[in-house]
mmCIF file of C-alpha atoms and ligand atoms in Angstrom:
data_model
loop_
_atom_site.group_PDB
_atom_site.id
_atom_site.type_symbol
_atom_site.label_atom_id
_atom_site.label_comp_id
_atom_site.label_asym_id
_atom_site.label_seq_id
_atom_site.Cartn_x
_atom_site.Cartn_y
_atom_site.Cartn_z
ATOM 1 C CA MET A 1 0.000 0.000 0.000
ATOM 2 C CA LEU A 2 1.264 3.450 -0.937
ATOM 3 C CA PRO A 3 1.398 6.369 1.523
ATOM 4 C CA PHE A 4 -0.592 8.488 -0.951
ATOM 5 C CA LYS A 5 -3.382 8.175 -3.520
ATOM 6 C CA LEU A 6 -3.222 7.448 -7.241
ATOM 7 C CA ILE A 7 -5.937 8.952 -9.421
ATOM 8 C CA TYR A 8 -7.133 6.960 -12.408
ATOM 9 C CA HIS A 9 -10.197 6.487 -14.592
ATOM 10 C CA GLU A 10 -10.598 3.877 -17.323
ATOM 11 C CA ARG A 11 -11.996 6.577 -19.625
ATOM 12 C CA TYR A 12 -8.592 8.302 -19.738
ATOM 13 C CA ASP A 13 -7.874 5.873 -22.606
ATOM 14 C CA LEU A 14 -8.855 7.528 -25.881
ATOM 15 C CA ASN A 15 -8.519 4.354 -27.965
ATOM 16 C CA LEU A 16 -6.478 6.164 -30.574
ATOM 17 C CA GLY A 17 -5.198 2.936 -32.123
ATOM 18 C CA THR A 18 -1.852 3.356 -33.883
ATOM 19 C CA HIS A 19 -1.558 7.108 -33.164
ATOM 20 C CA VAL A 20 1.911 8.160 -31.907
ATOM 21 C CA PHE A 21 0.205 9.247 -28.655
ATOM 22 C CA PRO A 22 -0.090 5.925 -26.792
ATOM 23 C CA SER A 23 -3.271 6.650 -24.868
ATOM 24 C CA GLN A 24 -3.423 3.015 -23.784
ATOM 25 C CA LYS A 25 -0.453 3.882 -21.527
ATOM 26 C CA PHE A 26 -2.797 5.082 -18.782
ATOM 27 C CA ARG A 27 -4.311 1.631 -18.469
ATOM 28 C CA LEU A 28 -0.912 -0.064 -18.801
ATOM 29 C CA ILE A 29 0.625 2.072 -16.044
ATOM 30 C CA ARG A 30 -2.146 1.154 -13.647
ATOM 31 C CA ARG A 31 -1.734 -2.524 -14.565
ATOM 32 C CA ALA A 32 2.066 -2.363 -14.117
ATOM 33 C CA LEU A 33 1.732 -0.708 -10.683
ATOM 34 C CA LEU A 34 -0.512 -3.563 -9.576
ATOM 35 C CA ASP A 35 1.512 -6.339 -11.253
ATOM 36 C CA GLN A 36 4.779 -5.074 -9.784
ATOM 37 C CA ALA A 37 3.137 -4.935 -6.327
ATOM 38 C CA ILE A 38 3.889 -1.230 -6.017
ATOM 39 C CA ALA A 39 0.223 -0.367 -5.479
ATOM 40 C CA ASP A 40 -2.939 -2.233 -4.598
ATOM 41 C CA GLU A 41 -6.530 -1.540 -5.580
ATOM 42 C CA ASP A 42 -7.181 0.523 -2.453
ATOM 43 C CA ASP A 43 -4.555 3.051 -3.497
ATOM 44 C CA PHE A 44 -6.647 4.222 -6.462
ATOM 45 C CA LEU A 45 -9.305 6.916 -6.485
ATOM 46 C CA ARG A 46 -11.648 7.608 -9.406
ATOM 47 C CA PRO A 47 -12.080 11.237 -10.385
ATOM 48 C CA VAL A 48 -15.248 12.926 -11.542
ATOM 49 C CA PRO A 49 -15.104 15.274 -14.540
ATOM 50 C CA ALA A 50 -14.088 18.839 -13.714
ATOM 51 C CA ALA A 51 -17.008 21.223 -13.391
ATOM 52 C CA ASP A 52 -17.472 23.553 -16.352
ATOM 53 C CA GLU A 53 -17.066 26.551 -14.068
ATOM 54 C CA ASP A 54 -13.621 25.224 -13.138
ATOM 55 C CA ILE A 55 -12.662 24.606 -16.793
ATOM 56 C CA LEU A 56 -13.533 28.255 -17.412
ATOM 57 C CA ARG A 57 -10.957 29.379 -14.853
ATOM 58 C CA ALA A 58 -8.241 28.496 -17.414
ATOM 59 C CA HIS A 59 -10.111 28.443 -20.734
ATOM 60 C CA THR A 60 -12.353 30.667 -22.813
ATOM 61 C CA ALA A 61 -16.084 29.983 -23.026
ATOM 62 C CA ASP A 62 -15.715 29.711 -26.810
ATOM 63 C CA TRP A 63 -13.108 26.933 -26.630
ATOM 64 C CA MET A 64 -15.116 25.050 -24.013
ATOM 65 C CA ARG A 65 -18.237 25.239 -26.176
ATOM 66 C CA LYS A 66 -16.340 23.949 -29.228
ATOM 67 C CA LEU A 67 -15.042 20.975 -27.271
ATOM 68 C CA LYS A 68 -18.464 20.173 -25.863
ATOM 69 C CA THR A 69 -20.193 20.368 -29.239
ATOM 70 C CA GLY A 70 -17.451 19.143 -31.572
ATOM 71 C CA ALA A 71 -17.426 22.485 -33.400
ATOM 72 C CA LEU A 72 -13.649 22.694 -33.920
ATOM 73 C CA THR A 73 -12.460 24.279 -37.158
ATOM 74 C CA ALA A 74 -10.113 22.426 -39.520
ATOM 75 C CA SER A 75 -7.158 24.489 -38.355
ATOM 76 C CA GLU A 76 -8.033 23.894 -34.690
ATOM 77 C CA LEU A 77 -8.116 20.152 -35.380
ATOM 78 C CA MET A 78 -4.742 20.339 -37.129
ATOM 79 C CA LYS A 79 -3.195 22.099 -34.134
ATOM 80 C CA LEU A 80 -4.720 19.616 -31.698
ATOM 81 C CA GLU A 81 -3.180 16.679 -33.619
ATOM 82 C CA VAL A 82 -5.638 14.125 -32.251
ATOM 83 C CA PRO A 83 -9.034 13.392 -33.821
ATOM 84 C CA TYR A 84 -12.004 14.972 -32.082
ATOM 85 C CA SER A 85 -14.600 12.701 -30.518
ATOM 86 C CA PRO A 86 -17.056 13.077 -27.629
ATOM 87 C CA GLU A 87 -14.843 10.524 -25.840
ATOM 88 C CA LEU A 88 -11.881 12.892 -26.184
ATOM 89 C CA ALA A 89 -13.885 15.672 -24.527
ATOM 90 C CA GLU A 90 -14.969 13.311 -21.759
ATOM 91 C CA ALA A 91 -11.374 12.156 -21.230
ATOM 92 C CA VAL A 92 -9.940 15.655 -20.868
ATOM 93 C CA TRP A 93 -12.707 16.767 -18.503
ATOM 94 C CA LEU A 94 -11.917 13.664 -16.445
ATOM 95 C CA ALA A 95 -8.173 14.364 -16.583
ATOM 96 C CA ALA A 96 -8.803 17.880 -15.262
ATOM 97 C CA GLY A 97 -11.013 16.469 -12.513
ATOM 98 C CA GLY A 98 -8.234 13.972 -11.783
ATOM 99 C CA THR A 99 -5.605 16.659 -11.384
ATOM 100 C CA ILE A 100 -7.915 18.681 -9.100
ATOM 101 C CA LEU A 101 -8.407 15.544 -7.004
ATOM 102 C CA ALA A 102 -4.656 14.809 -6.993
ATOM 103 C CA ALA A 103 -3.946 18.351 -5.836
ATOM 104 C CA ASN A 104 -6.442 18.071 -2.965
ATOM 105 C CA CYS A 105 -5.034 14.670 -1.964
ATOM 106 C CA ALA A 106 -1.497 16.063 -2.082
ATOM 107 C CA LEU A 107 -2.466 18.841 0.337
ATOM 108 C CA ARG A 108 -3.688 16.161 2.750
ATOM 109 C CA ASP A 109 -1.066 13.415 2.224
ATOM 110 C CA GLY A 110 1.998 15.265 0.955
ATOM 111 C CA PHE A 111 1.898 13.491 -2.420
ATOM 112 C CA SER A 112 -0.597 12.364 -4.983
ATOM 113 C CA ALA A 113 -0.361 11.309 -8.618
ATOM 114 C CA ASN A 114 -2.859 11.614 -11.413
ATOM 115 C CA LEU A 115 -2.126 8.712 -13.791
ATOM 116 C CA GLY A 116 -3.179 11.005 -16.604
ATOM 117 C CA GLY A 117 -3.117 14.718 -17.374
ATOM 118 C CA GLY A 118 -0.103 16.949 -17.804
ATOM 119 C CA PHE A 119 -1.696 18.426 -20.943
ATOM 120 C CA HIS A 120 0.659 21.367 -20.924
ATOM 121 C CA HIS A 121 0.242 22.527 -24.542
ATOM 122 C CA ALA A 122 -3.442 23.461 -24.126
ATOM 123 C CA HIS A 123 -3.985 27.237 -24.323
ATOM 124 C CA PRO A 124 -6.877 29.305 -22.952
ATOM 125 C CA GLY A 125 -8.601 29.490 -26.344
ATOM 126 C CA HIS A 126 -7.275 26.526 -28.325
ATOM 127 C CA GLY A 127 -5.714 23.073 -28.038
ATOM 128 C CA GLU A 128 -2.318 21.979 -29.302
ATOM 129 C CA GLY A 129 -0.091 18.933 -29.478
ATOM 130 C CA PHE A 130 -2.569 16.308 -28.151
ATOM 131 C CA CYS A 131 -3.689 18.704 -25.367
ATOM 132 C CA ALA A 132 -7.245 20.094 -25.315
ATOM 133 C CA ILE A 133 -7.759 21.121 -21.676
ATOM 134 C CA HIS A 134 -4.923 22.285 -19.429
ATOM 135 C CA ASP A 135 -5.635 20.128 -16.391
ATOM 136 C CA VAL A 136 -2.872 21.654 -14.269
ATOM 137 C CA GLY A 137 -4.028 25.178 -15.085
ATOM 138 C CA VAL A 138 -7.610 24.273 -14.204
ATOM 139 C CA ALA A 139 -6.496 22.649 -10.944
ATOM 140 C CA ILE A 140 -4.332 25.560 -9.822
ATOM 141 C CA ARG A 141 -7.049 28.123 -10.492
ATOM 142 C CA THR A 142 -9.685 25.935 -8.819
ATOM 143 C CA LEU A 143 -7.659 25.404 -5.640
ATOM 144 C CA GLN A 144 -6.901 29.105 -5.532
ATOM 145 C CA ALA A 145 -10.588 29.950 -5.939
ATOM 146 C CA ASN A 146 -11.414 27.537 -3.101
ATOM 147 C CA ARG A 147 -8.669 29.183 -1.018
ATOM 148 C CA SER A 148 -6.902 25.847 -0.562
ATOM 149 C CA ILE A 149 -3.680 27.366 -1.878
ATOM 150 C CA ALA A 150 -2.393 30.837 -2.631
ATOM 151 C CA LYS A 151 0.769 30.111 -4.635
ATOM 152 C CA ALA A 152 1.770 27.187 -6.847
ATOM 153 C CA ILE A 153 4.833 26.206 -8.832
ATOM 154 C CA VAL A 154 4.726 24.098 -11.980
ATOM 155 C CA VAL A 155 7.874 22.050 -12.619
ATOM 156 C CA ASP A 156 7.544 20.761 -16.173
ATOM 157 C CA THR A 157 10.086 18.139 -17.222
ATOM 158 C CA ASP A 158 8.406 17.024 -20.439
ATOM 159 C CA VAL A 159 10.921 17.239 -23.313
ATOM 160 C CA HIS A 160 8.656 19.808 -24.982
ATOM 161 C CA HIS A 161 8.289 23.363 -23.687
ATOM 162 C CA GLY A 162 5.232 24.019 -21.497
ATOM 163 C CA ASN A 163 3.828 26.694 -23.808
ATOM 164 C CA GLY A 164 0.220 26.420 -22.620
ATOM 165 C CA THR A 165 1.275 26.763 -18.986
ATOM 166 C CA ALA A 166 3.315 29.854 -19.826
ATOM 167 C CA ALA A 167 0.404 31.339 -21.796
ATOM 168 C CA ILE A 168 -2.178 30.733 -19.060
ATOM 169 C CA PHE A 169 -0.069 32.091 -16.204
ATOM 170 C CA ARG A 170 1.779 34.911 -17.976
ATOM 171 C CA GLY A 171 1.577 37.930 -15.715
ATOM 172 C CA ASP A 172 0.157 35.920 -12.788
ATOM 173 C CA ALA A 173 2.512 36.480 -9.850
ATOM 174 C CA SER A 174 0.829 33.709 -7.816
ATOM 175 C CA VAL A 175 2.134 30.935 -10.093
ATOM 176 C CA PHE A 176 5.783 30.209 -10.892
ATOM 177 C CA THR A 177 6.290 28.284 -14.131
ATOM 178 C CA LEU A 178 9.496 26.323 -14.720
ATOM 179 C CA SER A 179 10.054 24.320 -17.893
ATOM 180 C CA ILE A 180 13.105 22.230 -18.801
ATOM 181 C CA HIS A 181 12.938 21.068 -22.382
ATOM 182 C CA GLN A 182 14.841 20.521 -25.606
ATOM 183 C CA GLU A 183 15.265 23.945 -27.196
ATOM 184 C CA ASN A 184 15.190 22.678 -30.798
ATOM 185 C CA ASN A 185 11.860 20.925 -30.589
ATOM 186 C CA TYR A 186 8.133 21.564 -30.659
ATOM 187 C CA PRO A 187 6.623 24.104 -30.045
ATOM 188 C CA ALA A 188 8.372 26.470 -32.436
ATOM 189 C CA TYR A 189 7.168 29.515 -30.488
ATOM 190 C CA LYS A 190 7.820 29.247 -26.779
ATOM 191 C CA PRO A 191 6.088 31.955 -24.733
ATOM 192 C CA PRO A 192 8.319 32.674 -21.750
ATOM 193 C CA SER A 193 7.882 30.730 -18.522
ATOM 194 C CA ASN A 194 9.172 32.310 -15.327
ATOM 195 C CA LEU A 195 12.180 30.065 -15.856
ATOM 196 C CA ASP A 196 12.977 28.294 -19.104
ATOM 197 C CA LEU A 197 15.862 25.828 -19.054
ATOM 198 C CA ASN A 198 16.708 25.285 -22.713
ATOM 199 C CA MET A 199 18.642 22.063 -23.259
ATOM 200 C CA ALA A 200 20.811 21.402 -26.308
ATOM 201 C CA ASP A 201 20.107 18.423 -28.546
ATOM 202 C CA GLY A 202 21.407 15.186 -27.076
ATOM 203 C CA ALA A 203 21.890 16.498 -23.507
ATOM 204 C CA ASP A 204 22.620 13.570 -21.166
ATOM 205 C CA ASP A 205 21.749 12.742 -17.540
ATOM 206 C CA ASP A 206 24.568 14.755 -15.986
ATOM 207 C CA GLU A 207 24.014 17.883 -18.045
ATOM 208 C CA TYR A 208 20.264 17.758 -17.470
ATOM 209 C CA LEU A 209 20.316 17.065 -13.736
ATOM 210 C CA GLY A 210 23.108 19.604 -13.201
ATOM 211 C CA ILE A 211 20.853 22.315 -14.648
ATOM 212 C CA LEU A 212 17.449 21.204 -13.330
ATOM 213 C CA LEU A 213 17.973 20.356 -9.679
ATOM 214 C CA PRO A 214 19.760 23.541 -8.525
ATOM 215 C CA ALA A 215 17.164 25.583 -10.413
ATOM 216 C CA VAL A 216 14.283 23.813 -8.657
ATOM 217 C CA GLU A 217 15.900 24.275 -5.235
ATOM 218 C CA ALA A 218 16.467 27.982 -5.877
ATOM 219 C CA ALA A 219 12.917 28.496 -7.185
ATOM 220 C CA LEU A 220 11.398 26.787 -4.127
ATOM 221 C CA ASP A 221 13.505 28.871 -1.743
ATOM 222 C CA GLU A 222 12.641 32.078 -3.526
ATOM 223 C CA PHE A 223 8.945 31.503 -4.247
ATOM 224 C CA HIS A 224 7.702 29.421 -1.265
ATOM 225 C CA PRO A 225 4.822 27.747 -3.119
ATOM 226 C CA ASP A 226 1.988 26.032 -1.239
ATOM 227 C CA LEU A 227 1.930 23.192 -3.777
ATOM 228 C CA LEU A 228 4.202 21.850 -6.523
ATOM 229 C CA PHE A 229 2.645 20.488 -9.695
ATOM 230 C CA TYR A 230 5.008 18.084 -11.419
ATOM 231 C CA VAL A 231 4.528 17.568 -15.140
ATOM 232 C CA GLY A 232 6.613 14.402 -15.384
ATOM 233 C CA GLY A 233 7.124 13.713 -19.067
ATOM 234 C CA ALA A 234 8.687 10.395 -20.048
ATOM 235 C CA ASP A 235 9.873 11.855 -23.340
ATOM 236 C CA PRO A 236 13.360 13.152 -22.394
ATOM 237 C CA TYR A 237 14.241 9.444 -22.650
ATOM 238 C CA CYS A 238 17.000 8.665 -25.150
ATOM 239 C CA GLU A 239 14.782 6.345 -27.197
ATOM 240 C CA ASP A 240 11.825 8.668 -27.481
ATOM 241 C CA GLN A 241 10.453 9.186 -30.998
ATOM 242 C CA LEU A 242 9.436 12.818 -30.420
ATOM 243 C CA GLY A 243 12.329 13.839 -28.189
ATOM 244 C CA GLY A 244 15.988 14.577 -28.885
ATOM 245 C CA LEU A 245 17.579 14.365 -25.440
ATOM 246 C CA SER A 246 19.647 11.421 -24.181
ATOM 247 C CA LEU A 247 18.423 10.702 -20.679
ATOM 248 C CA THR A 248 18.494 7.130 -19.390
ATOM 249 C CA LYS A 249 15.879 5.514 -17.183
ATOM 250 C CA VAL A 250 18.285 5.889 -14.262
ATOM 251 C CA GLY A 251 18.680 9.587 -15.012
ATOM 252 C CA LEU A 252 14.931 10.072 -15.265
ATOM 253 C CA ARG A 253 14.450 8.443 -11.890
ATOM 254 C CA GLN A 254 17.119 10.715 -10.391
ATOM 255 C CA ARG A 255 15.248 13.642 -11.923
ATOM 256 C CA ASP A 256 12.024 12.614 -10.173
ATOM 257 C CA LEU A 257 13.748 11.855 -6.869
ATOM 258 C CA GLY A 258 15.620 15.160 -6.987
ATOM 259 C CA VAL A 259 12.525 17.280 -7.565
ATOM 260 C CA PHE A 260 10.399 15.362 -5.052
ATOM 261 C CA SER A 261 12.982 15.460 -2.279
ATOM 262 C CA ALA A 262 13.627 19.179 -2.848
ATOM 263 C CA ALA A 263 9.899 19.789 -2.288
ATOM 264 C CA ARG A 264 9.513 17.310 0.563
ATOM 265 C CA LYS A 265 12.492 18.704 2.495
ATOM 266 C CA ARG A 266 10.724 22.059 2.455
ATOM 267 C CA GLY A 267 7.321 20.653 3.434
ATOM 268 C CA ILE A 268 5.822 21.444 0.016
ATOM 269 C CA PRO A 269 3.211 18.919 -1.183
ATOM 270 C CA VAL A 270 3.565 17.487 -4.692
ATOM 271 C CA ALA A 271 0.835 16.591 -7.195
ATOM 272 C CA THR A 272 2.201 14.764 -10.222
ATOM 273 C CA THR A 273 0.769 14.348 -13.715
ATOM 274 C CA LEU A 274 2.104 12.247 -16.582
ATOM 275 C CA ALA A 275 2.474 14.346 -19.777
ATOM 276 C CA GLY A 276 4.245 12.905 -22.834
ATOM 277 C CA GLY A 277 6.107 9.692 -23.596
ATOM 278 C CA TYR A 278 6.625 8.238 -27.063
ATOM 279 C CA ALA A 279 9.331 5.612 -26.681
ATOM 280 C CA ARG A 280 9.657 3.149 -29.535
ATOM 281 C CA ARG A 281 8.597 0.453 -27.080
ATOM 282 C CA VAL A 282 5.503 1.549 -25.147
ATOM 283 C CA GLU A 283 6.645 -0.601 -22.210
ATOM 284 C CA ASP A 284 9.600 1.783 -21.760
ATOM 285 C CA THR A 285 7.224 4.750 -21.534
ATOM 286 C CA VAL A 286 5.082 2.832 -19.048
ATOM 287 C CA GLN A 287 8.047 1.891 -16.886
ATOM 288 C CA ILE A 288 9.379 5.453 -16.810
ATOM 289 C CA HIS A 289 5.995 6.675 -15.539
ATOM 290 C CA VAL A 290 5.834 3.796 -13.034
ATOM 291 C CA ASN A 291 9.289 4.786 -11.821
ATOM 292 C CA THR A 292 7.958 8.280 -11.100
ATOM 293 C CA ILE A 293 5.457 6.745 -8.681
ATOM 294 C CA VAL A 294 8.231 4.656 -7.106
ATOM 295 C CA ALA A 295 10.329 7.808 -6.706
ATOM 296 C CA ALA A 296 7.414 9.520 -4.954
ATOM 297 C CA ARG A 297 7.007 6.539 -2.633
ATOM 298 C CA ASP A 298 10.731 6.408 -1.863
ATOM 299 C CA THR A 299 10.801 10.137 -1.165
ATOM 300 C CA ALA A 300 7.777 9.869 1.122
ATOM 301 C CA ILE A 301 9.546 7.081 3.054
ATOM 302 C CA ALA A 302 12.864 8.948 3.217
ATOM 303 C CA PHE A 303 11.156 12.119 4.475
ATOM 304 C CA PRO A 304 8.173 10.795 6.455
ATOM 305 C CA SER A 305 6.930 14.078 7.843
ATOM 306 C CA THR A 306 4.847 16.312 5.633
ATOM 307 C CA SER A 307 5.452 19.186 7.977
ATOM 308 C CA PRO A 308 8.209 21.451 6.782
ATOM 309 C CA ALA A 309 11.825 20.823 7.778
ATOM 310 C CA ARG A 310 12.064 24.437 6.789
ATOM 311 C CA LEU A 311 15.321 25.763 5.490
ATOM 312 C CA HIS A 312 13.966 29.269 5.857
HETATM 313 ZN ZN1 ZN B 401 6.230 16.092 -24.652
#
């Protein structure tokens, strides 16, 4: 049994078939966590779809209406890069509800993980790159509206820049956005995050961790967030089809452990989401995401108290 909750819904799977986005990974990650005896059935919670009023905290009414009615234009569909279906809309509403639930569980337990979400390319008024609704943006704004948190940090380690996150929170001093990504990769235009760590093609474990971990520590010390949202992409992996960095599975696990322990040492709860992962072998993507949950468990065991061992 895990010391925190995992959030999952079987409708996260979009049944996209041979699409490069392996939406079956959500189901496979849950299965692997059970098969590897990392989690048991009692560790899972089922989310409900986010309320429309919460979706509207991060998105325009026009975009929400288009998603609910299937009224996307041809160019909006091209940008989204996944076919529209009512099931897609249901899945992204559920993913947003899942990240809200993960955030609330993290405030209680110190950690929680949505085994979905991390749709960091979604913008207020359009979708992009497989991302229709920005679940993390919706969750942050919802918890702020409910006065559960005042300030949040987003640590985005997907290999692609968190352009939607930057667009949603530009000019919002209550949210610190940090993205580490491959500079020469999608999206072509990268609206500025509070901190963008641009990695060169082929950067390896040492280069990546040497840049990321000190930056996270400094951001936490400077910003004092109430909650850290981790967008834990599996696509910095060296064998990813849509990524051009050279991280190993060991390096990716050190990445997760480093970020989680930096937060935990400071008493900052962590809500994780999955984001991208397009390894040639889907089982590699699944295992990298599973390892993120193991890193959260190991960090929770290493630092059992959720009260701050404050460094400040
Ligand atoms: Zn990505």
